[in-house]
């Protein structure tokens, strides 16, 4: 649907995209697409079917036939993600699945298989789409394009704080290394590499709180779309 407005929010892992995008969608009463979850789901499905990440053909078939439901709950809980009837909301958020997702996301056939599924989220009154290529490939005609970023150190620091609560043995330098490697893979892949669209507004969240980042993004949206309240 061409006349449904889209706010595309792209950027590297850990820049706060997920939280900021969901808060913006909530404020506007618009739909939300977590495109990274789709790549994570392909990685999760591969794991549960014992498909190795070098089996490109099988991964493409998995992506094309992914049996997934996103269940919105009544309260403030995050969306539940159901894969082949099983709740995998927590399972797809591990570092292991994140790294595998980054690998499957480098496969052109997997990306192509997920394209229409992502575009189907564009329904009235509007869509906030979170990912790496929302403004460049999936919704190149998006009304608003934001590139949300932060320094690798700051992103590793945020992840460290999150993980430390569950696992006191987590090592900061390992996280920084993983984040840098994932950035490199996402930026250097030949298909849909992570980069700001030519018409994207860059928002650096290194020095911002989540609330400040949301305000900054809302201000850009209002500039482009008019008063949204
Ligand atoms: O946003 P995330 O961390 O959940 O994404 C997981 C991986 O999926 C990430 O390493 C890059 C990839 N990804 C992508 O290539 N394109 C998207 N639109 C979203 C995510």
PDB file of C-alpha atoms and ligand atoms in Angstrom:
ATOM      1  CA  UNK A   1       0.000   0.000   0.000  1.00  0.00           C
ATOM      2  CA  UNK A   2       1.851   3.021  -1.270  1.00  0.00           C
ATOM      3  CA  UNK A   3      -0.047   5.709   0.628  1.00  0.00           C
ATOM      4  CA  UNK A   4       0.606   4.241   4.092  1.00  0.00           C
ATOM      5  CA  UNK A   5       3.414   6.270   5.732  1.00  0.00           C
ATOM      6  CA  UNK A   6       6.602   4.540   6.876  1.00  0.00           C
ATOM      7  CA  UNK A   7       9.239   5.698   9.346  1.00  0.00           C
ATOM      8  CA  UNK A   8      12.389   3.671   8.613  1.00  0.00           C
ATOM      9  CA  UNK A   9      14.831   3.397  11.511  1.00  0.00           C
ATOM     10  CA  UNK A  10      18.140   1.751  10.586  1.00  0.00           C
ATOM     11  CA  UNK A  11      21.472   1.437  12.330  1.00  0.00           C
ATOM     12  CA  UNK A  12      23.974  -0.951  13.928  1.00  0.00           C
ATOM     13  CA  UNK A  13      23.273  -3.415  16.772  1.00  0.00           C
ATOM     14  CA  UNK A  14      22.898  -1.843  20.179  1.00  0.00           C
ATOM     15  CA  UNK A  15      22.226   1.750  19.106  1.00  0.00           C
ATOM     16  CA  UNK A  16      18.829   1.598  20.853  1.00  0.00           C
ATOM     17  CA  UNK A  17      16.835   1.130  17.641  1.00  0.00           C
ATOM     18  CA  UNK A  18      14.501  -1.538  19.020  1.00  0.00           C
ATOM     19  CA  UNK A  19      13.481   0.416  22.103  1.00  0.00           C
ATOM     20  CA  UNK A  20      13.301   3.778  20.331  1.00  0.00           C
ATOM     21  CA  UNK A  21      11.312   2.371  17.379  1.00  0.00           C
ATOM     22  CA  UNK A  22       8.793   0.658  19.651  1.00  0.00           C
ATOM     23  CA  UNK A  23       8.299   3.801  21.723  1.00  0.00           C
ATOM     24  CA  UNK A  24       7.815   5.927  18.599  1.00  0.00           C
ATOM     25  CA  UNK A  25       5.291   3.383  17.200  1.00  0.00           C
ATOM     26  CA  UNK A  26       3.453   3.391  20.518  1.00  0.00           C
ATOM     27  CA  UNK A  27       3.283   7.183  20.691  1.00  0.00           C
ATOM     28  CA  UNK A  28       1.883   7.347  17.175  1.00  0.00           C
ATOM     29  CA  UNK A  29      -0.381   4.287  17.489  1.00  0.00           C
ATOM     30  CA  UNK A  30       1.333   2.837  14.387  1.00  0.00           C
ATOM     31  CA  UNK A  31       2.415  -0.724  13.592  1.00  0.00           C
ATOM     32  CA  UNK A  32       5.944  -1.904  14.314  1.00  0.00           C
ATOM     33  CA  UNK A  33       8.232  -4.169  12.287  1.00  0.00           C
ATOM     34  CA  UNK A  34      11.242  -5.733  14.000  1.00  0.00           C
ATOM     35  CA  UNK A  35      12.956  -6.956  10.830  1.00  0.00           C
ATOM     36  CA  UNK A  36      15.972  -8.283  12.768  1.00  0.00           C
ATOM     37  CA  UNK A  37      13.606 -10.775  14.445  1.00  0.00           C
ATOM     38  CA  UNK A  38      12.955 -12.347  11.025  1.00  0.00           C
ATOM     39  CA  UNK A  39      16.687 -12.985  10.486  1.00  0.00           C
ATOM     40  CA  UNK A  40      16.953 -14.260  14.042  1.00  0.00           C
ATOM     41  CA  UNK A  41      14.006 -16.585  13.345  1.00  0.00           C
ATOM     42  CA  UNK A  42      15.718 -18.062  10.289  1.00  0.00           C
ATOM     43  CA  UNK A  43      18.793 -18.700  12.478  1.00  0.00           C
ATOM     44  CA  UNK A  44      16.615 -20.230  15.212  1.00  0.00           C
ATOM     45  CA  UNK A  45      14.737 -22.447  12.727  1.00  0.00           C
ATOM     46  CA  UNK A  46      18.065 -23.591  11.260  1.00  0.00           C
ATOM     47  CA  UNK A  47      19.256 -24.524  14.727  1.00  0.00           C
ATOM     48  CA  UNK A  48      16.126 -26.490  15.606  1.00  0.00           C
ATOM     49  CA  UNK A  49      16.183 -28.353  12.260  1.00  0.00           C
ATOM     50  CA  UNK A  50      19.950 -28.989  12.568  1.00  0.00           C
ATOM     51  CA  UNK A  51      20.657 -27.088   9.349  1.00  0.00           C
ATOM     52  CA  UNK A  52      24.222 -25.773   9.239  1.00  0.00           C
ATOM     53  CA  UNK A  53      24.881 -22.177   8.168  1.00  0.00           C
ATOM     54  CA  UNK A  54      26.797 -23.261   5.067  1.00  0.00           C
ATOM     55  CA  UNK A  55      23.711 -25.024   3.660  1.00  0.00           C
ATOM     56  CA  UNK A  56      22.565 -21.998   1.665  1.00  0.00           C
ATOM     57  CA  UNK A  57      19.787 -23.741  -0.245  1.00  0.00           C
ATOM     58  CA  UNK A  58      18.165 -25.137   2.893  1.00  0.00           C
ATOM     59  CA  UNK A  59      18.395 -21.712   4.601  1.00  0.00           C
ATOM     60  CA  UNK A  60      16.676 -20.038   1.650  1.00  0.00           C
ATOM     61  CA  UNK A  61      13.879 -22.630   1.766  1.00  0.00           C
ATOM     62  CA  UNK A  62      13.512 -22.069   5.528  1.00  0.00           C
ATOM     63  CA  UNK A  63      13.245 -18.304   5.038  1.00  0.00           C
ATOM     64  CA  UNK A  64      10.644 -18.667   2.298  1.00  0.00           C
ATOM     65  CA  UNK A  65       8.432 -20.949   4.410  1.00  0.00           C
ATOM     66  CA  UNK A  66       9.003 -19.516   7.878  1.00  0.00           C
ATOM     67  CA  UNK A  67       5.955 -20.400  10.011  1.00  0.00           C
ATOM     68  CA  UNK A  68       5.888 -17.441  12.384  1.00  0.00           C
ATOM     69  CA  UNK A  69       3.356 -15.387  14.286  1.00  0.00           C
ATOM     70  CA  UNK A  70       3.917 -12.103  16.105  1.00  0.00           C
ATOM     71  CA  UNK A  71       1.420 -11.944  18.969  1.00  0.00           C
ATOM     72  CA  UNK A  72       0.669  -8.523  20.378  1.00  0.00           C
ATOM     73  CA  UNK A  73      -0.416  -8.749  24.011  1.00  0.00           C
ATOM     74  CA  UNK A  74      -2.928  -6.395  25.654  1.00  0.00           C
ATOM     75  CA  UNK A  75      -0.513  -5.042  28.224  1.00  0.00           C
ATOM     76  CA  UNK A  76       2.930  -3.480  27.941  1.00  0.00           C
ATOM     77  CA  UNK A  77       4.728  -6.787  27.438  1.00  0.00           C
ATOM     78  CA  UNK A  78       6.867  -7.078  24.311  1.00  0.00           C
ATOM     79  CA  UNK A  79       5.424  -8.868  21.283  1.00  0.00           C
ATOM     80  CA  UNK A  80       5.578 -12.693  21.645  1.00  0.00           C
ATOM     81  CA  UNK A  81       7.250 -14.475  18.755  1.00  0.00           C
ATOM     82  CA  UNK A  82       5.897 -17.926  17.896  1.00  0.00           C
ATOM     83  CA  UNK A  83       7.917 -20.168  15.551  1.00  0.00           C
ATOM     84  CA  UNK A  84       6.272 -23.403  14.390  1.00  0.00           C
ATOM     85  CA  UNK A  85       3.902 -23.187  17.364  1.00  0.00           C
ATOM     86  CA  UNK A  86       6.662 -22.640  19.933  1.00  0.00           C
ATOM     87  CA  UNK A  87       7.273 -19.411  21.859  1.00  0.00           C
ATOM     88  CA  UNK A  88      10.850 -18.421  20.951  1.00  0.00           C
ATOM     89  CA  UNK A  89      10.679 -14.794  22.193  1.00  0.00           C
ATOM     90  CA  UNK A  90      13.582 -15.288  24.615  1.00  0.00           C
ATOM     91  CA  UNK A  91      15.494 -17.904  22.591  1.00  0.00           C
ATOM     92  CA  UNK A  92      16.010 -15.581  19.589  1.00  0.00           C
ATOM     93  CA  UNK A  93      17.572 -12.826  21.760  1.00  0.00           C
ATOM     94  CA  UNK A  94      20.767 -14.695  22.706  1.00  0.00           C
ATOM     95  CA  UNK A  95      24.203 -13.572  21.467  1.00  0.00           C
ATOM     96  CA  UNK A  96      24.560 -16.924  19.677  1.00  0.00           C
ATOM     97  CA  UNK A  97      21.386 -16.463  17.616  1.00  0.00           C
ATOM     98  CA  UNK A  98      22.303 -12.786  16.995  1.00  0.00           C
ATOM     99  CA  UNK A  99      25.626 -13.853  15.499  1.00  0.00           C
ATOM    100  CA  UNK A 100      24.006 -16.612  13.429  1.00  0.00           C
ATOM    101  CA  UNK A 101      21.360 -14.112  12.258  1.00  0.00           C
ATOM    102  CA  UNK A 102      24.101 -11.793  11.027  1.00  0.00           C
ATOM    103  CA  UNK A 103      25.504 -14.701   8.966  1.00  0.00           C
ATOM    104  CA  UNK A 104      22.198 -15.769   7.409  1.00  0.00           C
ATOM    105  CA  UNK A 105      21.409 -12.092   6.725  1.00  0.00           C
ATOM    106  CA  UNK A 106      24.435 -11.956   4.395  1.00  0.00           C
ATOM    107  CA  UNK A 107      22.771 -14.471   2.022  1.00  0.00           C
ATOM    108  CA  UNK A 108      21.001 -12.743  -0.905  1.00  0.00           C
ATOM    109  CA  UNK A 109      18.443 -15.589  -1.286  1.00  0.00           C
ATOM    110  CA  UNK A 110      17.431 -15.325   2.371  1.00  0.00           C
ATOM    111  CA  UNK A 111      17.005 -11.544   2.091  1.00  0.00           C
ATOM    112  CA  UNK A 112      14.922 -11.904  -1.079  1.00  0.00           C
ATOM    113  CA  UNK A 113      12.702 -14.517   0.584  1.00  0.00           C
ATOM    114  CA  UNK A 114      11.945 -12.139   3.469  1.00  0.00           C
ATOM    115  CA  UNK A 115      11.288  -9.017   1.383  1.00  0.00           C
ATOM    116  CA  UNK A 116       7.542  -9.326   0.743  1.00  0.00           C
ATOM    117  CA  UNK A 117       6.919 -10.554   4.274  1.00  0.00           C
ATOM    118  CA  UNK A 118       8.415  -7.299   5.563  1.00  0.00           C
ATOM    119  CA  UNK A 119       6.481  -5.120   3.107  1.00  0.00           C
ATOM    120  CA  UNK A 120       3.219  -6.754   4.230  1.00  0.00           C
ATOM    121  CA  UNK A 121       3.601  -4.929   7.584  1.00  0.00           C
ATOM    122  CA  UNK A 122       2.832  -1.639   5.803  1.00  0.00           C
ATOM    123  CA  UNK A 123      -0.792  -1.236   6.820  1.00  0.00           C
ATOM    124  CA  UNK A 124      -2.790   1.818   8.029  1.00  0.00           C
ATOM    125  CA  UNK A 125      -2.399   4.043   9.909  1.00  0.00           C
ATOM    126  CA  UNK A 126       1.390   3.719   9.456  1.00  0.00           C
ATOM    127  CA  UNK A 127       4.494   1.638  10.118  1.00  0.00           C
ATOM    128  CA  UNK A 128       7.656   2.145  12.130  1.00  0.00           C
ATOM    129  CA  UNK A 129      10.220  -0.270  10.642  1.00  0.00           C
ATOM    130  CA  UNK A 130      13.392  -1.169  12.543  1.00  0.00           C
ATOM    131  CA  UNK A 131      16.384  -2.761  10.786  1.00  0.00           C
ATOM    132  CA  UNK A 132      19.483  -2.302   8.661  1.00  0.00           C
ATOM    133  CA  UNK A 133      18.032  -1.757   5.172  1.00  0.00           C
ATOM    134  CA  UNK A 134      14.554  -0.367   5.846  1.00  0.00           C
ATOM    135  CA  UNK A 135      15.296   2.992   4.191  1.00  0.00           C
ATOM    136  CA  UNK A 136      17.604   1.655   1.474  1.00  0.00           C
ATOM    137  CA  UNK A 137      15.953  -1.571   0.211  1.00  0.00           C
ATOM    138  CA  UNK A 138      12.686  -2.590   1.870  1.00  0.00           C
ATOM    139  CA  UNK A 139      10.937   0.806   1.999  1.00  0.00           C
ATOM    140  CA  UNK A 140      13.011   3.102  -0.253  1.00  0.00           C
ATOM    141  CA  UNK A 141       9.978   5.421  -0.513  1.00  0.00           C
ATOM    142  CA  UNK A 142       9.649   5.797   3.298  1.00  0.00           C
ATOM    143  CA  UNK A 143       8.491   9.296   4.301  1.00  0.00           C
ATOM    144  CA  UNK A 144      11.019   9.462   7.145  1.00  0.00           C
ATOM    145  CA  UNK A 145      14.426   7.773   7.288  1.00  0.00           C
ATOM    146  CA  UNK A 146      16.508   7.804  10.436  1.00  0.00           C
ATOM    147  CA  UNK A 147      19.953   6.275  10.920  1.00  0.00           C
ATOM    148  CA  UNK A 148      20.338   5.679  14.648  1.00  0.00           C
ATOM    149  CA  UNK A 149      23.889   5.068  15.739  1.00  0.00           C
ATOM    150  CA  UNK A 150      26.280   5.209  18.735  1.00  0.00           C
ATOM    151  CA  UNK A 151      29.973   4.474  19.246  1.00  0.00           C
ATOM    152  CA  UNK A 152      30.916   0.753  19.410  1.00  0.00           C
ATOM    153  CA  UNK A 153      32.219   1.264  22.989  1.00  0.00           C
ATOM    154  CA  UNK A 154      28.926   2.789  24.127  1.00  0.00           C
ATOM    155  CA  UNK A 155      26.911   0.014  22.464  1.00  0.00           C
ATOM    156  CA  UNK A 156      29.105  -2.659  24.082  1.00  0.00           C
ATOM    157  CA  UNK A 157      28.718  -0.877  27.425  1.00  0.00           C
ATOM    158  CA  UNK A 158      24.912  -0.916  27.155  1.00  0.00           C
ATOM    159  CA  UNK A 159      24.911  -4.613  26.231  1.00  0.00           C
ATOM    160  CA  UNK A 160      27.336  -5.330  29.090  1.00  0.00           C
ATOM    161  CA  UNK A 161      24.987  -3.718  31.631  1.00  0.00           C
ATOM    162  CA  UNK A 162      22.043  -5.737  30.283  1.00  0.00           C
ATOM    163  CA  UNK A 163      23.875  -9.075  30.317  1.00  0.00           C
ATOM    164  CA  UNK A 164      25.702  -8.530  33.615  1.00  0.00           C
ATOM    165  CA  UNK A 165      22.382  -8.718  35.481  1.00  0.00           C
ATOM    166  CA  UNK A 166      21.905 -12.316  34.306  1.00  0.00           C
ATOM    167  CA  UNK A 167      25.521 -13.430  34.017  1.00  0.00           C
ATOM    168  CA  UNK A 168      28.209 -11.962  36.333  1.00  0.00           C
ATOM    169  CA  UNK A 169      30.965 -13.612  34.236  1.00  0.00           C
ATOM    170  CA  UNK A 170      30.303 -11.623  31.087  1.00  0.00           C
ATOM    171  CA  UNK A 171      33.467  -9.939  29.730  1.00  0.00           C
ATOM    172  CA  UNK A 172      33.269  -6.419  28.298  1.00  0.00           C
ATOM    173  CA  UNK A 173      36.107  -6.861  25.790  1.00  0.00           C
ATOM    174  CA  UNK A 174      34.465  -9.996  24.345  1.00  0.00           C
ATOM    175  CA  UNK A 175      31.251  -8.049  23.763  1.00  0.00           C
ATOM    176  CA  UNK A 176      33.126  -5.157  22.159  1.00  0.00           C
ATOM    177  CA  UNK A 177      34.905  -7.580  19.848  1.00  0.00           C
ATOM    178  CA  UNK A 178      31.630  -9.325  18.910  1.00  0.00           C
ATOM    179  CA  UNK A 179      29.885  -6.018  18.220  1.00  0.00           C
ATOM    180  CA  UNK A 180      32.783  -4.814  16.061  1.00  0.00           C
ATOM    181  CA  UNK A 181      32.812  -8.089  14.112  1.00  0.00           C
ATOM    182  CA  UNK A 182      29.063  -7.985  13.568  1.00  0.00           C
ATOM    183  CA  UNK A 183      29.266  -4.331  12.423  1.00  0.00           C
ATOM    184  CA  UNK A 184      31.977  -5.280   9.968  1.00  0.00           C
ATOM    185  CA  UNK A 185      29.968  -8.210   8.557  1.00  0.00           C
ATOM    186  CA  UNK A 186      26.742  -6.146   8.312  1.00  0.00           C
ATOM    187  CA  UNK A 187      28.551  -3.173   6.707  1.00  0.00           C
ATOM    188  CA  UNK A 188      30.733  -5.064   4.262  1.00  0.00           C
ATOM    189  CA  UNK A 189      28.282  -7.648   2.896  1.00  0.00           C
ATOM    190  CA  UNK A 190      27.586  -7.265  -0.812  1.00  0.00           C
ATOM    191  CA  UNK A 191      23.789  -7.354  -0.548  1.00  0.00           C
ATOM    192  CA  UNK A 192      21.892  -4.617   1.336  1.00  0.00           C
ATOM    193  CA  UNK A 193      24.899  -3.527   3.439  1.00  0.00           C
ATOM    194  CA  UNK A 194      24.313  -1.486   6.579  1.00  0.00           C
ATOM    195  CA  UNK A 195      24.624   2.164   5.540  1.00  0.00           C
ATOM    196  CA  UNK A 196      22.479   5.288   5.889  1.00  0.00           C
ATOM    197  CA  UNK A 197      20.122   6.028   2.971  1.00  0.00           C
ATOM    198  CA  UNK A 198      21.175   9.170   1.062  1.00  0.00           C
ATOM    199  CA  UNK A 199      18.128  10.980   2.491  1.00  0.00           C
ATOM    200  CA  UNK A 200      18.440   9.636   6.071  1.00  0.00           C
ATOM    201  CA  UNK A 201      18.833  11.851   9.130  1.00  0.00           C
ATOM    202  CA  UNK A 202      21.674  10.585  11.360  1.00  0.00           C
ATOM    203  CA  UNK A 203      20.870  10.494  15.086  1.00  0.00           C
ATOM    204  CA  UNK A 204      23.868   9.655  17.299  1.00  0.00           C
ATOM    205  CA  UNK A 205      22.646   8.297  20.658  1.00  0.00           C
ATOM    206  CA  UNK A 206      26.096   7.947  22.306  1.00  0.00           C
ATOM    207  CA  UNK A 207      25.346  10.831  24.682  1.00  0.00           C
ATOM    208  CA  UNK A 208      21.550  10.499  24.749  1.00  0.00           C
ATOM    209  CA  UNK A 209      19.124   8.742  27.087  1.00  0.00           C
ATOM    210  CA  UNK A 210      16.357   6.638  25.500  1.00  0.00           C
ATOM    211  CA  UNK A 211      13.844   9.441  26.176  1.00  0.00           C
ATOM    212  CA  UNK A 212      16.105  12.025  24.513  1.00  0.00           C
ATOM    213  CA  UNK A 213      16.599   9.734  21.511  1.00  0.00           C
ATOM    214  CA  UNK A 214      12.812   9.281  21.177  1.00  0.00           C
ATOM    215  CA  UNK A 215      12.318  13.075  21.337  1.00  0.00           C
ATOM    216  CA  UNK A 216      14.988  13.616  18.673  1.00  0.00           C
ATOM    217  CA  UNK A 217      13.374  11.019  16.364  1.00  0.00           C
ATOM    218  CA  UNK A 218       9.865  12.429  16.966  1.00  0.00           C
ATOM    219  CA  UNK A 219      11.143  15.900  16.096  1.00  0.00           C
ATOM    220  CA  UNK A 220      12.490  14.632  12.753  1.00  0.00           C
ATOM    221  CA  UNK A 221       9.198  12.825  12.061  1.00  0.00           C
ATOM    222  CA  UNK A 222       7.151  15.962  12.797  1.00  0.00           C
ATOM    223  CA  UNK A 223       9.384  18.020  10.550  1.00  0.00           C
ATOM    224  CA  UNK A 224       8.665  15.591   7.686  1.00  0.00           C
ATOM    225  CA  UNK A 225       5.081  14.555   8.395  1.00  0.00           C
ATOM    226  CA  UNK A 226       3.612  17.590  10.195  1.00  0.00           C
ATOM    227  CA  UNK A 227       2.127  17.600  13.695  1.00  0.00           C
ATOM    228  CA  UNK A 228       1.639  13.976  14.782  1.00  0.00           C
ATOM    229  CA  UNK A 229      -0.226  14.540  18.061  1.00  0.00           C
TER     230      UNK A 229
HETATM  231  O1  LIG B   1      18.523  -6.004  14.885  1.00  0.00           O
HETATM  232  P1  LIG B   1      18.988  -7.375  15.290  1.00  0.00           P
HETATM  233  O2  LIG B   1      20.219  -7.363  16.146  1.00  0.00           O
HETATM  234  O3  LIG B   1      17.884  -8.189  15.906  1.00  0.00           O
HETATM  235  O4  LIG B   1      19.389  -8.121  13.915  1.00  0.00           O
HETATM  236  C1  LIG B   1      20.004  -9.383  13.897  1.00  0.00           C
HETATM  237  C2  LIG B   1      20.877  -9.506  12.644  1.00  0.00           C
HETATM  238  O5  LIG B   1      20.058  -9.469  11.475  1.00  0.00           O
HETATM  239  C3  LIG B   1      21.915  -8.385  12.486  1.00  0.00           C
HETATM  240  O6  LIG B   1      23.230  -8.840  12.707  1.00  0.00           O
HETATM  241  C4  LIG B   1      21.816  -7.955  11.053  1.00  0.00           C
HETATM  242  C5  LIG B   1      20.637  -8.654  10.484  1.00  0.00           C
HETATM  243  N1  LIG B   1      19.614  -7.737   9.956  1.00  0.00           N
HETATM  244  C6  LIG B   1      19.698  -7.385   8.633  1.00  0.00           C
HETATM  245  O7  LIG B   1      20.647  -7.780   7.957  1.00  0.00           O
HETATM  246  N2  LIG B   1      18.734  -6.595   8.076  1.00  0.00           N
HETATM  247  C7  LIG B   1      17.714  -6.134   8.808  1.00  0.00           C
HETATM  248  N3  LIG B   1      16.790  -5.372   8.236  1.00  0.00           N
HETATM  249  C8  LIG B   1      17.633  -6.455  10.186  1.00  0.00           C
HETATM  250  C9  LIG B   1      18.606  -7.261  10.735  1.00  0.00           C
END
